[in-house]
C-alpha positions as a printed Julia matrix, in Angstrom:
198×3 Matrix{Float64}:
 150.65   72.53  68.7
 153.87   71.68  66.88
 157.47   70.63  67.23
 160.3    72.66  68.69
 161.14   74.07  65.24
 157.69   75.66  64.99
 157.91   76.97  68.56
 161.32   78.5   67.81
 159.92   80.15  64.66
 157.05   81.62  66.71
 159.46   82.8   69.43
 161.74   84.5   66.9
 158.82   86.14  65.1
 157.49   87.33  68.46
 160.7    89.3   69.04
 160.07   91.47  65.98
 158.75   95.0   66.6
 154.97   95.13  66.49
 154.63   91.37  66.96
 153.3    89.71  70.05
 152.76   85.99  70.7
 149.38   85.98  68.94
 150.5    87.79  65.79
 153.68   85.68  65.68
 151.52   82.53  65.67
 149.36   83.91  62.86
 152.39   84.75  60.71
 154.04   81.4   61.44
 150.85   79.59  60.47
 150.6    81.64  57.26
 154.21   80.8   56.33
 153.92   77.12  57.23
 150.75   76.53  55.22
 152.8    76.87  52.03
 156.42   76.45  53.1
 157.83   76.12  49.56
 156.23   79.32  48.24
 156.17   81.42  51.43
 158.66   80.27  54.05
 161.57   79.12  51.86
 161.77   82.3   49.71
 161.58   84.44  52.85
 164.33   82.43  54.54
 166.56   82.72  51.44
 165.95   86.47  51.16
 166.76   86.97  54.84
 169.96   84.95  54.55
 171.07   86.89  51.45
 170.27   90.2   53.14
 172.18   89.16  56.24
 175.26   88.41  54.13
 175.03   91.46  51.87
 174.04   94.31  54.17
 176.74   96.78  55.25
 176.67   99.86  57.46
 177.75  102.93  55.51
 180.93  104.35  57.04
 179.97  107.84  55.83
 176.41  108.2   57.1
 175.38  105.04  59.0
 172.74  103.9   56.5
 172.21  100.2   55.81
 172.92   99.19  52.21
 174.66   96.53  50.16
 177.65   98.81  49.55
 179.9   101.02  51.67
 179.63  103.93  51.1
 175.9   103.59  50.46
 174.06  104.49  47.24
 172.87  107.8   48.75
 176.38  108.95  49.66
 177.75  108.0   46.23
 174.86  109.46  44.23
 176.35  112.33  42.16
 172.95  114.06  42.05
 172.8   114.4   45.85
 173.66  117.76  47.4
 176.65  116.9   49.64
 176.46  120.36  51.2
 173.1   119.57  52.81
 173.21  117.0   55.64
 170.07  115.77  57.39
 170.75  114.3   60.85
 168.34  111.54  61.9
 168.11  109.21  64.86
 167.71  105.86  63.07
 167.96  104.23  59.66
 164.16  103.91  59.82
 163.93  107.72  59.94
 166.24  107.98  56.92
 164.12  105.47  55.01
 160.94  107.4   55.89
 162.41  110.63  54.48
 163.57  108.79  51.36
 160.11  107.28  50.88
 158.61  110.75  51.09
 161.16  112.07  48.56
 161.59  115.32  50.48
 165.38  115.47  50.98
 167.89  115.62  48.13
 170.99  115.96  50.28
 172.83  113.32  52.31
 172.24  111.98  55.81
 173.87  111.28  59.13
 172.33  108.48  61.19
 173.12  108.94  64.89
 172.06  105.44  65.89
 170.14  106.76  68.91
 169.72  109.8   71.11
 171.39  111.05  74.26
 169.83  109.48  77.32
 171.68  109.89  80.61
 169.2   107.57  82.37
 169.94  104.79  79.86
 173.67  105.52  79.95
 173.82  106.82  76.36
 176.32  109.67  76.03
 177.81  111.6   73.1
 180.5   108.95  72.62
 177.75  106.39  71.89
 176.34  108.38  68.96
 177.6   108.12  65.38
 178.75  111.73  65.07
 182.44  111.42  64.16
 181.64  111.07  60.43
 179.48  114.21  60.61
 182.27  116.21  62.26
 184.75  114.87  59.67
 182.47  116.14  56.85
 182.16  119.52  58.55
 185.93  119.85  58.87
 186.25  119.39  55.1
 184.3   122.66  54.73
 181.87  121.39  52.06
 178.73  121.34  54.23
 176.54  124.46  54.06
 173.59  123.33  56.16
 172.82  120.7   58.77
 169.13  119.84  59.25
 168.33  118.3   62.63
 165.43  115.89  62.06
 165.18  114.3   65.48
 162.09  113.05  67.28
 159.95  115.3   69.46
 160.95  113.5   72.66
 162.92  114.61  75.7
 165.9   112.59  74.43
 165.52  114.03  70.92
 165.45  117.59  72.29
 168.47  116.9   74.51
 170.4   115.5   71.55
 169.37  118.44  69.36
 170.59  121.0   71.91
 173.88  119.14  72.36
 174.4   119.02  68.59
 173.55  122.71  68.19
 176.24  123.51  70.8
 178.79  121.4   68.88
 177.84  122.91  65.52
 178.19  126.53  66.72
 181.96  126.27  66.29
 181.71  125.87  62.5
 181.67  129.27  60.81
 179.25  129.86  57.97
 177.25  126.73  58.77
 173.47  127.0   58.82
 171.77  124.75  61.37
 168.04  124.17  61.01
 165.53  121.74  62.42
 162.36  120.19  61.11
 159.12  121.9   62.04
 156.92  120.22  64.6
 153.28  120.73  65.33
 149.84  120.0   63.96
 149.87  117.22  61.35
 147.92  117.52  58.1
 144.32  116.55  58.82
 144.92  116.72  62.57
 142.28  118.09  64.94
 143.51  120.28  67.79
 141.36  118.63  70.43
 143.12  115.27  70.06
 146.73  116.54  70.14
 148.89  116.38  73.25
 150.01  119.54  75.04
 153.61  119.32  73.79
 152.52  119.13  70.15
 150.16  122.07  70.59
 152.89  124.13  72.26
 155.35  123.31  69.45
 152.77  124.18  66.81
 151.93  127.52  68.42
 155.6   128.34  69.0
 156.53  127.57  65.37
 153.71  129.68  63.9
 154.41  131.77  60.8
 152.57  134.53  58.94
 149.43  133.39  57.1
């Protein structure tokens, strides 16, 4: 098929989320057909990103500056903090343009079976913000999984000690355009439990 360099490229591509051996081969072949216009620019961009990317010490976002552009944006509402599990969740909310506050990226969820405890989550920056007294509301935007629910309950217990703080969570249930007969039981239960007046 090819030399060890090509095999290594395929192996590395195959480690990416959503890629298996077959899709890694297809992408490698696509890149190698025009290496000067496809592969080389991608390699340079990846190298530059690897050198420039920083983790924001305030929220945990990935950016080229620390603190990140969201935390330093003067138009952002610093009193409204949205807690998310991953940077991917933060980017999804930013893409949707639905949150004008700041974020806190936990970097995971509590999972006793996997050995992930509270000390493994990025919560110290959140608690430091809360101690400054400038945060009015914390929105818990965690996944609808057992680990997400466990993390949410643990956080709600921790946040109870801050007077005057509103703690909310994102609604869960039937998605737009979703049919009831294809939803799982947990989603249906959440949707029915979170019902509101019509």
